[in-house]
Short mmCIF file of C-alpha atoms in Angstrom, two decimals:
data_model
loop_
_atom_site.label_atom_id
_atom_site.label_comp_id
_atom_site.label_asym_id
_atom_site.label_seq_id
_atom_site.Cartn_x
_atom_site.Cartn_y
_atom_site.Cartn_z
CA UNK A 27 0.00 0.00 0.00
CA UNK A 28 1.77 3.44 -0.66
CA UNK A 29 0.21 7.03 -0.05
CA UNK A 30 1.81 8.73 -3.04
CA UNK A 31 0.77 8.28 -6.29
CA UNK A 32 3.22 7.22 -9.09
CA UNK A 33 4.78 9.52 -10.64
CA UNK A 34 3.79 10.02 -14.78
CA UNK A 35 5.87 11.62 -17.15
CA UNK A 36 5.74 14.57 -18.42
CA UNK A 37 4.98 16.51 -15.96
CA UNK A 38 6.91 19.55 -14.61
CA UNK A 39 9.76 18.93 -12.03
CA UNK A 40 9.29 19.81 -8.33
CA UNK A 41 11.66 19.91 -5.19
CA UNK A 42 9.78 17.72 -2.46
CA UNK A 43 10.70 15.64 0.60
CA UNK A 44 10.98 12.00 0.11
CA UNK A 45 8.26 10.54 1.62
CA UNK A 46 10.22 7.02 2.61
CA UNK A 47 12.67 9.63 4.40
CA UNK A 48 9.90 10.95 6.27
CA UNK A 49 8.53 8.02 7.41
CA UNK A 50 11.87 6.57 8.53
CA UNK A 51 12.37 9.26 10.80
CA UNK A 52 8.86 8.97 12.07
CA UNK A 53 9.87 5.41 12.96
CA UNK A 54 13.41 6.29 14.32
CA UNK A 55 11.24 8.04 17.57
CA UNK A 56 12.62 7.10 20.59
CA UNK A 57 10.40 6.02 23.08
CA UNK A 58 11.15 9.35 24.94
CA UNK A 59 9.33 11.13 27.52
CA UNK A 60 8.36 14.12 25.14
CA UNK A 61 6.69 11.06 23.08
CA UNK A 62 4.80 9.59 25.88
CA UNK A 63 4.08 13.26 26.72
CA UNK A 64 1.92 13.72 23.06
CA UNK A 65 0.62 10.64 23.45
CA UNK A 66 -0.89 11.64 27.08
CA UNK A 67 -1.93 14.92 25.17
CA UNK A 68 -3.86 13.25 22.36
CA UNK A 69 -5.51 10.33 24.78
CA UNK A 70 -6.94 13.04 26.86
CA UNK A 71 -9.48 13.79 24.36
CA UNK A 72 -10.65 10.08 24.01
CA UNK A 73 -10.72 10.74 27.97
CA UNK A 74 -13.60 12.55 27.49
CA UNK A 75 -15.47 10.72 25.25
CA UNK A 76 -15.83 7.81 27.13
CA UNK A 77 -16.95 10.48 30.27
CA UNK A 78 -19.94 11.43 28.27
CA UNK A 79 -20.70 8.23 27.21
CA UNK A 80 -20.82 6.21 30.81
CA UNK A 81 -21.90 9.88 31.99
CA UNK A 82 -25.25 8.77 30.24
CA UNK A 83 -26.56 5.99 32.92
CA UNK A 84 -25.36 7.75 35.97
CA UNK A 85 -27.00 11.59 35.59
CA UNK A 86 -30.34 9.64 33.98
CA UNK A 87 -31.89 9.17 37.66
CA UNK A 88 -31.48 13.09 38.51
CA UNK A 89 -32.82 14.00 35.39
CA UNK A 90 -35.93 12.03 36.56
CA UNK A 91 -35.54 13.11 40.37
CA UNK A 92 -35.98 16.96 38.42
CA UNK A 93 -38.81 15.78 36.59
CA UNK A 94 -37.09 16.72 33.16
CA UNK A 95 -37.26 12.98 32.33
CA UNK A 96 -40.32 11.01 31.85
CA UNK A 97 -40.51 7.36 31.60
CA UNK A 98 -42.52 4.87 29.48
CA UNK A 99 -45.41 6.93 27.18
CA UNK A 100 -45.37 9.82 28.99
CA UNK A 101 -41.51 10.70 27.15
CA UNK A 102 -41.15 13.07 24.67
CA UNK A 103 -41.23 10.64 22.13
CA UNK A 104 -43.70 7.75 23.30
CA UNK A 105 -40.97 6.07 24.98
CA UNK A 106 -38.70 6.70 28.40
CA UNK A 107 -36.90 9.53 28.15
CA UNK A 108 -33.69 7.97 29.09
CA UNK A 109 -34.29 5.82 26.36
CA UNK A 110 -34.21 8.82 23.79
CA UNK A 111 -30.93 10.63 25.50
CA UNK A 112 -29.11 7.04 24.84
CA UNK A 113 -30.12 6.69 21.05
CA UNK A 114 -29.28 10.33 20.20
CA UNK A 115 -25.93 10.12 21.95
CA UNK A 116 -25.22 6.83 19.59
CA UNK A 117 -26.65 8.57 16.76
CA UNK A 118 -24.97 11.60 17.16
CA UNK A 119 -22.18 9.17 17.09
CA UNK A 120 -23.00 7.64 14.16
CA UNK A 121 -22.97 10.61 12.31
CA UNK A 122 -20.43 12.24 13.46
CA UNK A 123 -17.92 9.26 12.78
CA UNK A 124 -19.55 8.67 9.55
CA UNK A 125 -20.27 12.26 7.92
CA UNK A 126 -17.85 14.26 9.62
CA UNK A 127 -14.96 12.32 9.57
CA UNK A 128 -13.66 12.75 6.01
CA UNK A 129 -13.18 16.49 6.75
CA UNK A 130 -9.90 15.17 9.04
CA UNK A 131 -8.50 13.95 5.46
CA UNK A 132 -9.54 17.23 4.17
CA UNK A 133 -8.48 20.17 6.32
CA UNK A 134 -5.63 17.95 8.56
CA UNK A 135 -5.88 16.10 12.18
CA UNK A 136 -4.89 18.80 14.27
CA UNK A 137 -7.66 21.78 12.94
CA UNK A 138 -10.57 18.81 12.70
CA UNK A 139 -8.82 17.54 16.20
CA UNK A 140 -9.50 21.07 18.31
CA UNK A 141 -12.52 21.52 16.08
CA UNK A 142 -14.21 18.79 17.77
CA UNK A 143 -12.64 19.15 20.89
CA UNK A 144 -14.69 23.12 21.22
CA UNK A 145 -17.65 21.17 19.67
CA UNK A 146 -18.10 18.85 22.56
CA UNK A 147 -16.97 21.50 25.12
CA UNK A 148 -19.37 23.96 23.85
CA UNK A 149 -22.81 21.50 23.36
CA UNK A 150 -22.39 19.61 26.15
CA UNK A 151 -21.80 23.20 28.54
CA UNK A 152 -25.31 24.13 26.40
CA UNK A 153 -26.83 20.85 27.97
CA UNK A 154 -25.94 21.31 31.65
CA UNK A 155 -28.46 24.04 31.46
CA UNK A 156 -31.44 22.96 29.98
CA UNK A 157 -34.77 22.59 31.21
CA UNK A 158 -36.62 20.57 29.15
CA UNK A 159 -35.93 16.58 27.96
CA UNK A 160 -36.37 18.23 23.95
CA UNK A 161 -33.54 20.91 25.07
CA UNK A 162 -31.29 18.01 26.84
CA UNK A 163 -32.10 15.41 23.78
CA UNK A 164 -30.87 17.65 20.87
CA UNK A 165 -27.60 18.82 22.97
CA UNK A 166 -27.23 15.23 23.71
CA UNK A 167 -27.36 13.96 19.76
CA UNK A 168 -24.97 17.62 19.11
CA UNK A 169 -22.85 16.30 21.76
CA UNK A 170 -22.60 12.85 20.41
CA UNK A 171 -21.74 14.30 16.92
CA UNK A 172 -18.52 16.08 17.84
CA UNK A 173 -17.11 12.98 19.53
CA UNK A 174 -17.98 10.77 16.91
CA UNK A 175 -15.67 13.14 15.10
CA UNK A 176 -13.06 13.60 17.60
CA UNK A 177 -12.23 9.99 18.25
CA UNK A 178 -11.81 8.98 15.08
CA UNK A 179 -9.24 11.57 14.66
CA UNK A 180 -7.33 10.87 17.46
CA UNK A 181 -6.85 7.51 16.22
CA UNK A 182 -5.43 8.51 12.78
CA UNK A 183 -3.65 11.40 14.64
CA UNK A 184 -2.05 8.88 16.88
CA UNK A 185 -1.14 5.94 14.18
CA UNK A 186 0.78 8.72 12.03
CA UNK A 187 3.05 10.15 14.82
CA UNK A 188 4.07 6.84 16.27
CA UNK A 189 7.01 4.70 15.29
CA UNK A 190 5.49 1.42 14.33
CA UNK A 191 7.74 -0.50 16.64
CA UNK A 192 5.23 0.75 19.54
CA UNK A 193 2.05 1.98 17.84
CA UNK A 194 -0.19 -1.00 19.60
CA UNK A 195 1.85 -0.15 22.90
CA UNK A 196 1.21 3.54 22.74
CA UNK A 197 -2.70 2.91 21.71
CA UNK A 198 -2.50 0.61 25.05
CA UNK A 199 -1.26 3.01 26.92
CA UNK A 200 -3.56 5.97 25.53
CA UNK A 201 -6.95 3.68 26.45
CA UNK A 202 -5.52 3.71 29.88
CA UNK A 203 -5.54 6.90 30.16
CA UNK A 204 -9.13 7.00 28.62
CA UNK A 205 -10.33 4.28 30.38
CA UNK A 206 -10.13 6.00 33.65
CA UNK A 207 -12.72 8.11 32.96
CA UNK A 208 -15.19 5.26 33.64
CA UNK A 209 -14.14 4.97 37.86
CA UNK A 210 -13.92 9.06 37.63
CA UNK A 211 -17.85 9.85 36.16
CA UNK A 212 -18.98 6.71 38.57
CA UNK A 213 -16.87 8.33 41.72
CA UNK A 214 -18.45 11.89 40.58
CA UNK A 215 -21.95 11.00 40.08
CA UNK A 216 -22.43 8.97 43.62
CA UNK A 217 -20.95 12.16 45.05
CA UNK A 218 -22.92 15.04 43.04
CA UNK A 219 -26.15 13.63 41.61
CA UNK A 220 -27.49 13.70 45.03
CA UNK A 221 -26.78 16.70 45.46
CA UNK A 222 -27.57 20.63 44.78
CA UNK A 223 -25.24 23.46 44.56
CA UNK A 224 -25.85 27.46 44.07
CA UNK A 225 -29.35 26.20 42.86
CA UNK A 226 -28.32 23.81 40.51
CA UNK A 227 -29.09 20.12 40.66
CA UNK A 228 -25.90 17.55 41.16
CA UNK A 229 -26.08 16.02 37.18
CA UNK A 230 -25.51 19.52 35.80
CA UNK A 231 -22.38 19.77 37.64
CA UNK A 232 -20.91 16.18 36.23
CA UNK A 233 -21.65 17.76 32.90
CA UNK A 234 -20.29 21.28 33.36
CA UNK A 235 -16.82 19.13 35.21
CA UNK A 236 -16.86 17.70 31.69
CA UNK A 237 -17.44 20.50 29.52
CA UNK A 238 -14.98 22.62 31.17
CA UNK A 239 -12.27 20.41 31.21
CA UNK A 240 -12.56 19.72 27.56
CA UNK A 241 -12.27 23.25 27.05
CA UNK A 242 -9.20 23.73 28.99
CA UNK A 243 -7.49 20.83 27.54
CA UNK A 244 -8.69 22.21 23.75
CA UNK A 245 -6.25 25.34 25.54
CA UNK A 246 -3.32 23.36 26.54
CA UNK A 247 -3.16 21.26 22.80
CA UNK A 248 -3.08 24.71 20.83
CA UNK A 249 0.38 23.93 20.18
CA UNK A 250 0.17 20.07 19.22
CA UNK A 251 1.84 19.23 15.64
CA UNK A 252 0.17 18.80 12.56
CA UNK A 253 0.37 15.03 11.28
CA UNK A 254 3.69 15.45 9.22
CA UNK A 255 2.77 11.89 7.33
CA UNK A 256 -0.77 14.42 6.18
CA UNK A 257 1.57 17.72 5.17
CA UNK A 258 3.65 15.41 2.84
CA UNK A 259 0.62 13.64 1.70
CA UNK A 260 -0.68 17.03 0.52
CA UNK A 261 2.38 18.72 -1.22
CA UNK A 262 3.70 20.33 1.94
CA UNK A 263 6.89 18.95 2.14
CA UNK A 264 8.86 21.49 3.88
CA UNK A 265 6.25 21.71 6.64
CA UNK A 266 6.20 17.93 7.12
CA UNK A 267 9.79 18.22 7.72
CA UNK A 268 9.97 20.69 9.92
CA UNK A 269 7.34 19.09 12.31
CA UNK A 270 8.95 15.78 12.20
CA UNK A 271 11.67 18.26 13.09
CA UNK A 272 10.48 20.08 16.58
CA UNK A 273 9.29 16.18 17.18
CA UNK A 274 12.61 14.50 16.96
CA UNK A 275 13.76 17.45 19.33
CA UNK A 276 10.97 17.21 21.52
CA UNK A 277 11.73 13.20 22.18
CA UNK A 278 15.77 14.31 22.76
CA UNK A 279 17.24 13.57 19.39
CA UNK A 280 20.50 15.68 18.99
CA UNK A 281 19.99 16.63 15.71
CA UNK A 282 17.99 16.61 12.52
CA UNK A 283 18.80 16.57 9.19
CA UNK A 284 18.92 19.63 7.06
CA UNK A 285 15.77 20.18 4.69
CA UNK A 286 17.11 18.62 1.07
CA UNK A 287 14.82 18.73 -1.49
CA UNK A 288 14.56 16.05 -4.04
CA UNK A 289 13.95 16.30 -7.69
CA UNK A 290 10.72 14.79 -8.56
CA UNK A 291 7.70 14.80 -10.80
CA UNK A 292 4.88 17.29 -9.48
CA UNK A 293 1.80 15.80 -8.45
CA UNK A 294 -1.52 17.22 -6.95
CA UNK A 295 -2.19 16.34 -3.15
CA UNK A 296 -4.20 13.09 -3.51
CA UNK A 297 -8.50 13.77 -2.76
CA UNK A 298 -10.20 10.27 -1.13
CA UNK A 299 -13.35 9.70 -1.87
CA UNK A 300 -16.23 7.77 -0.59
CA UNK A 301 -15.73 5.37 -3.52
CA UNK A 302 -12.36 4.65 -3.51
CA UNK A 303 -12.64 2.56 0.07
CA UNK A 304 -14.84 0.67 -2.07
CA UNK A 305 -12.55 0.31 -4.62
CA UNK A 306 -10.79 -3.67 -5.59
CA UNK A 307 -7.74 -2.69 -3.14
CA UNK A 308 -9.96 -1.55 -0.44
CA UNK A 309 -13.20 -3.28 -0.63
CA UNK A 310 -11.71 -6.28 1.81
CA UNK A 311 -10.52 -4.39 4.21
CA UNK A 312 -13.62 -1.88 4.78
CA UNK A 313 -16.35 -4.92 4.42
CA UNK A 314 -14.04 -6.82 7.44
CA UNK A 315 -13.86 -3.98 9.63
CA UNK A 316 -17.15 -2.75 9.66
CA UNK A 317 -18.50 -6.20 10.26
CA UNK A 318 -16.07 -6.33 13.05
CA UNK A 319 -16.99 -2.67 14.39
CA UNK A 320 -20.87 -3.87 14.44
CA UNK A 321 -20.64 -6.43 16.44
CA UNK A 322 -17.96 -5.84 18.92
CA UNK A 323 -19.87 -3.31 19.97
CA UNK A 324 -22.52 -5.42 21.51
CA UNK A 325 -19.70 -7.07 23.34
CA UNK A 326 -18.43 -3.80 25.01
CA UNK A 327 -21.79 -2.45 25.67
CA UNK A 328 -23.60 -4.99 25.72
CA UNK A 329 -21.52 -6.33 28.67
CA UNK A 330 -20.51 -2.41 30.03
CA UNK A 331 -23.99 -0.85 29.86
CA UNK A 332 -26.03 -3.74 31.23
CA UNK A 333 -23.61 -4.93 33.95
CA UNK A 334 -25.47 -4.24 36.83
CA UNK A 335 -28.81 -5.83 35.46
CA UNK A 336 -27.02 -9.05 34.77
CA UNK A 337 -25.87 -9.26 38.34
CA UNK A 338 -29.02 -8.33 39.47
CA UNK A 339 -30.45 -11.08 37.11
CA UNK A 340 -28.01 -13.43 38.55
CA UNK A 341 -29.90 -13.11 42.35
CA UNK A 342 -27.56 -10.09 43.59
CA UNK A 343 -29.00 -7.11 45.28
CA UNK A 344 -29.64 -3.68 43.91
CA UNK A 345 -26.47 -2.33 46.38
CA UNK A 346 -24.21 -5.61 45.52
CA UNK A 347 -24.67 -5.27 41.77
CA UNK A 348 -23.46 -1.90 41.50
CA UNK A 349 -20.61 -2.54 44.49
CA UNK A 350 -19.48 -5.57 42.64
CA UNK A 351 -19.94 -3.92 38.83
CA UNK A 352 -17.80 -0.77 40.29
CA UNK A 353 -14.84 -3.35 41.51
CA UNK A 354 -15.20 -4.72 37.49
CA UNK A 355 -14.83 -2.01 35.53
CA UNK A 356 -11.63 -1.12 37.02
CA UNK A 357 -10.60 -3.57 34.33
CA UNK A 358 -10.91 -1.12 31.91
CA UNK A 359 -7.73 0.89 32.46
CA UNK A 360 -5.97 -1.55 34.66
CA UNK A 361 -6.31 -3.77 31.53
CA UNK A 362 -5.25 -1.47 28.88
CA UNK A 363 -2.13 -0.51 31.97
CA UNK A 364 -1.16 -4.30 32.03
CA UNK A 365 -1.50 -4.62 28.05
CA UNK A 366 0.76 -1.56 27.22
CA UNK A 367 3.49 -3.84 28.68
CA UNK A 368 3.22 -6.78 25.67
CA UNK A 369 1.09 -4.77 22.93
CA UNK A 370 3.89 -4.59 20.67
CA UNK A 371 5.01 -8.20 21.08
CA UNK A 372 1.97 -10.08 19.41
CA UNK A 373 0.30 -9.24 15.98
CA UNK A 374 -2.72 -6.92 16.14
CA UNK A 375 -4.72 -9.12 14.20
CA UNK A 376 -4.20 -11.88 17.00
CA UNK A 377 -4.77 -9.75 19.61
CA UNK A 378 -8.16 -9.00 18.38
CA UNK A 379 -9.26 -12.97 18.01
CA UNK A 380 -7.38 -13.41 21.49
CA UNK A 381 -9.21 -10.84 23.33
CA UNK A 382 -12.81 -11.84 21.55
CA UNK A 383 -11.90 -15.39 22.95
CA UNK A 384 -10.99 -14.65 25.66
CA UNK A 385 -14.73 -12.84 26.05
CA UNK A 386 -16.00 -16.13 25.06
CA UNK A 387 -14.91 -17.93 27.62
CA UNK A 388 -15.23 -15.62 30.68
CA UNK A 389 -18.92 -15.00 28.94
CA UNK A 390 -19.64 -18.35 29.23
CA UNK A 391 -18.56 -19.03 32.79
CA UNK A 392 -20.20 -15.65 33.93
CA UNK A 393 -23.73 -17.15 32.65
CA UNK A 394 -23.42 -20.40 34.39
CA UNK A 395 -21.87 -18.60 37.73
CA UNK A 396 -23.87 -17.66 41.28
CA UNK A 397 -21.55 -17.44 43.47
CA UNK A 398 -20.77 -13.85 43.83
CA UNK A 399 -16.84 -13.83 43.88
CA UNK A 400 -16.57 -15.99 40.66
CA UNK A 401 -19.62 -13.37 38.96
CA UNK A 402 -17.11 -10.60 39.93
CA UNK A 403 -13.56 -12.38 38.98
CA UNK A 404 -15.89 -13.25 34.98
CA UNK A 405 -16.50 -9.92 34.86
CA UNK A 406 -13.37 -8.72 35.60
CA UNK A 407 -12.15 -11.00 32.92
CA UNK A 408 -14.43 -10.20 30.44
CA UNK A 409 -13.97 -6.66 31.06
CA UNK A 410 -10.12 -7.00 30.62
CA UNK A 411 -10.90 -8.32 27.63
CA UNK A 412 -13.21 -5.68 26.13
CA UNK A 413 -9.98 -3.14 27.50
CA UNK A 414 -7.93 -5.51 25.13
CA UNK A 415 -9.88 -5.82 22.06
CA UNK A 416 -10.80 -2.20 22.56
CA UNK A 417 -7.00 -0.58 22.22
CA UNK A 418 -6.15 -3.43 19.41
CA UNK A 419 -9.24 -2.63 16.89
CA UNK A 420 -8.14 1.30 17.14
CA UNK A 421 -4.58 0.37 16.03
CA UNK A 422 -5.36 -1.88 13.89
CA UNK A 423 -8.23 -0.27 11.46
CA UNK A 424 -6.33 3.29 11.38
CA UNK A 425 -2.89 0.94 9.88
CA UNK A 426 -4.67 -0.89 6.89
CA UNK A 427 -6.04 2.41 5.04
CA UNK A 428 -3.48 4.73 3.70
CA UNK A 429 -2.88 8.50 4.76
CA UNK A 430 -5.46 10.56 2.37
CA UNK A 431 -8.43 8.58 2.86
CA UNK A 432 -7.51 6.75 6.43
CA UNK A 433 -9.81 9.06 8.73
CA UNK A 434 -12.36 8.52 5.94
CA UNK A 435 -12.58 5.01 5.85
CA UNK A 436 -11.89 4.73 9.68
CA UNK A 437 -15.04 6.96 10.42
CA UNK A 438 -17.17 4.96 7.92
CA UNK A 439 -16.13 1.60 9.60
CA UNK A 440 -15.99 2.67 13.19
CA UNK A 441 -19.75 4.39 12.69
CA UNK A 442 -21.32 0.75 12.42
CA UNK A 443 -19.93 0.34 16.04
CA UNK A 444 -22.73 3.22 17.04
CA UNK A 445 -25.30 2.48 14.81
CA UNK A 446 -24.99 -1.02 16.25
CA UNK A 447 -25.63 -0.06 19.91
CA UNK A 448 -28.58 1.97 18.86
CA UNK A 449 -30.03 -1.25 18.00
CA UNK A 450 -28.45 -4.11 19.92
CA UNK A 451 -29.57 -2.05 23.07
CA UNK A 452 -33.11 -2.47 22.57
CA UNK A 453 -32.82 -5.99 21.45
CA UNK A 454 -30.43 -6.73 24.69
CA UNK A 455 -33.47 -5.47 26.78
CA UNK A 456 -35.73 -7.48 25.32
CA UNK A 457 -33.63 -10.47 25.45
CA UNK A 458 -32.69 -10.02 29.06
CA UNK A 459 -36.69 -9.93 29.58
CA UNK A 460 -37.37 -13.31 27.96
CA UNK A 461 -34.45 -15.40 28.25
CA UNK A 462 -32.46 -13.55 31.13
CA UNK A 463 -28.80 -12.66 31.58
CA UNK A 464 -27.92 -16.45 30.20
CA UNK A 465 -30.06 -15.82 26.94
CA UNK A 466 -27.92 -12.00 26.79
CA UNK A 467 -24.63 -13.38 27.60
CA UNK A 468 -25.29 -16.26 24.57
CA UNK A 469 -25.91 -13.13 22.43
CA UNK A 470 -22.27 -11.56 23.26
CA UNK A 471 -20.84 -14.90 22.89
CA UNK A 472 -22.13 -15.38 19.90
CA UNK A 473 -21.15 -11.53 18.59
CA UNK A 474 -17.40 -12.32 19.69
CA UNK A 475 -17.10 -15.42 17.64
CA UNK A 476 -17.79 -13.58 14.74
CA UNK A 477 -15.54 -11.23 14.86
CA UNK A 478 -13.22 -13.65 15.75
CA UNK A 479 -13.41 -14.99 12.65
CA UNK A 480 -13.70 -12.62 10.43
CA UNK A 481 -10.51 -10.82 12.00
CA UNK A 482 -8.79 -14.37 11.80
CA UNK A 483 -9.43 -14.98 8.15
CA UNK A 484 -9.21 -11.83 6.20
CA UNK A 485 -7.17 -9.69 8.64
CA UNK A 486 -3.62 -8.65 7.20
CA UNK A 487 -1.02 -8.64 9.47
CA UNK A 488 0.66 -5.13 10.51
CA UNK A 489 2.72 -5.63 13.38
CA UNK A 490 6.08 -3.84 13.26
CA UNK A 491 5.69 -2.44 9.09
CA UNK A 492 5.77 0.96 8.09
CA UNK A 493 2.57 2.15 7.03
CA UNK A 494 3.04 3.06 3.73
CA UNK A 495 3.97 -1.35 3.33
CA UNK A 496 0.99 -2.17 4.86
#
């Protein structure tokens, strides 16, 4: 895979950087603390994605203790309330991964970056002061639209500023980092939702915490590099290299080479398009990962989301479901913690089928479990697997697309992973009505096995090649 075109002949000479050159450098990063420093940077932002989206369960029951949401018929739309602010949060996901997305091939990763970054910030301030479950549903879907965006840049943004001796390590170690969002919004709603400040009502204020530190963070990354693999890509050769530059300087390297410029055919910037993911080269490679994005979502949230009603459908209490499903989701970044320290030793592909396995398993024994320390050591272990799978599918779909239509065909991909949950929550309910947690846990298990295989089978490997090989 390359993401220059060929050169024809003909047409007039132009000095540029040598792409191979670039990308060699790029991969001569030492793992340096300026490194890990941009990587902490960039992971912030996924940091608080995953807030607002585990943010949605938690500030639900003081939205109904303020009588902004209804629940059953009397909702805005027919059905509960809470309901509707779930599905437009997925759907604003959906779209924002899907529609928006291409614009990071477009205008670069850093402007799209910061531009969803404020987007978030600003809606989701908006929503903290609404009054009405129409006001709160529309900021919600808004929300959901800008980090739909966001995400998906940060994953390109990340996969072209590593080396690719460490990408899976660094995505490891950047879901950490994100992953700890999930103990923080739990730890902030038991203390705030209860409560009322200055005349405002405890879920505002886990919204506003939010809000506001997106928008100081959107502050502190003014200064981040543009993706110098995106400059080249688009004719700006001398700006690639002097990012690459201030990068080798920031991770300690003692010097960098002058700027030479090579002799070479011009050629325009190359434009992706919609069609071209869909093209003979492609076409694999986008079918696999958006069957792969659809249904490991219903693993993650199917198991995440719907924790505490499977222990409760397992004969726990109320109290000891959400005690024990708090001590289980501290998988989630101690997993990615204890990941980042053999990422880079095993082939993404493998780690994908290893961690959907290893859901399989732990699924199973969690559905034929009662005793409660064995239902909390399952769902530890099938929670440090969702951690697993979760860091090795973001590698892994940003390597096999090439630079000018990667965020493109990233978004389009990881977009089935919302639309999915839109859908495989309402059939989770109703499966967990009529054949209980073992009927929902068969459903995971059965959701994991396929992308198992289809991972297994058409999955190229990536582990340790340049990205312009892959």
């Amino acid at each position: 895979m390359s993401d220059t075109c060929a050169p024809d002949m003909g047409i007039p000479k132009q000095k540029t950087l040598n792409n191979k050159t670039l990308s060699a450098r790029i991969d001569a990063l030492p793992a340096s603390a300026g490194l890990w420093r941009f990587i902490i940077l960039l992971s912030l932002g996924g940091f608080f994605e995953l807030y607002d989206l585990f943010e949605t369960g938690y500030i639900s029951s003081g939205l109904l203790a303020e009588n902004i949401f209804h629940i059953g018929t009397a909702g805005v739309f027919g059905i509960s309330d809470q309901a509707a602010f779930a599905s437009s949060t997925f759907l604003g996901l959906f779209f924002g991964a899907s529609l928006l997305a291409p614009n990071a091939d477009r205008f670069g990763r850093r402007m799209t970056f910061m531009f969803a970054l404020a987007w978030y910030g600003c809606f989701s301030l908006l929503m903290s002061f609404q009054n009405s479950a129409e006001g709160i549903i529309l900021c919600r879907f808004l929300v959901g639209v800008g980090l739909g965006l966001e995400l998906v840049t940060i994953d390109t943004y990340l996969t072209e500023w590593v080396p690719s001796h460490m990408r899976s390590r660094a995505f490891a170690f950047a879901f950490f980092i994100q992953f700890l969002s999930v103990p923080a919004v739990a730890l902030m709603s038991w203390w705030l939702v209860p409560q009322t400040f200055l005349g405002l009502t405890g879920w505002r204020y886990v919204v506003i915490a939010g809000a506001l530190c997106s928008l100081v963070v959107w502050i502190v990354r003014k200064n981040l590099p543009e993706s110098a693999r995106w400059l080249a890509q688009q004719g700006r050769h001398e700006d690639a290299h002097n990012v690459v530059s201030a990068m080798e300087k920031r991770c300690g390297v003692s010097s960098s080479p002058a700027y030479i410029a090579e002799e070479s055919p011009a050629e325009l910037p190359r434009k992706g398009s919609f069609r071209e993911i869909w093209s003979p080269e492609y076409r694999k490679r986008t079918l696999m990962l958006t069957v792969m994005n659809f249904f490991q979502a219903i693993g993650f949230f199917g198991f995440g989301n719907w924790l505490p009603a499977l222990l409760s459908g397992k004969g726990t209490t109320v109290t000891h479901s959400l005690l024990y499903a708090f001590f289980i989701t501290l998988a989630y970044p101690l997993g990615s913690l204890i990941c980042s320290r053999y990422a880079d030793k095993i082939e993404n592909k493998w780690q994908i089928v290893f961690s959907s396995l290893m859901t399989v398993v732990f699924g199973t024994l969690f559905a034929l479990q009662t005793h409660p320390v064995m239902l909390v050591i399952c769902g530890f272990l099938i929670t440090y697997s969702n951690a697993w799978l979760t860091f090795s599918y973001h590698a892994y779909q940003t390597e096999v697309f090439p630079t000018h239509i990667r965020a493109r065909a990233v978004g389009f991909c990881y977009s089935f992973s919302r639309l999915s949950t839109v859908f495989s929550s309402i059939l989770i309910g109703l499966i967990l009505q009529y054949a209980g947690t073992q009927g929902v846990i068969a459903f995971i298990v059965v959701s994991m096995i396929i992308v198992m295989l289809v991972i297994g089978i058409f999955g190229p490997k990536t582990r340790g090649i340049n990205l312009e090989n892959i």
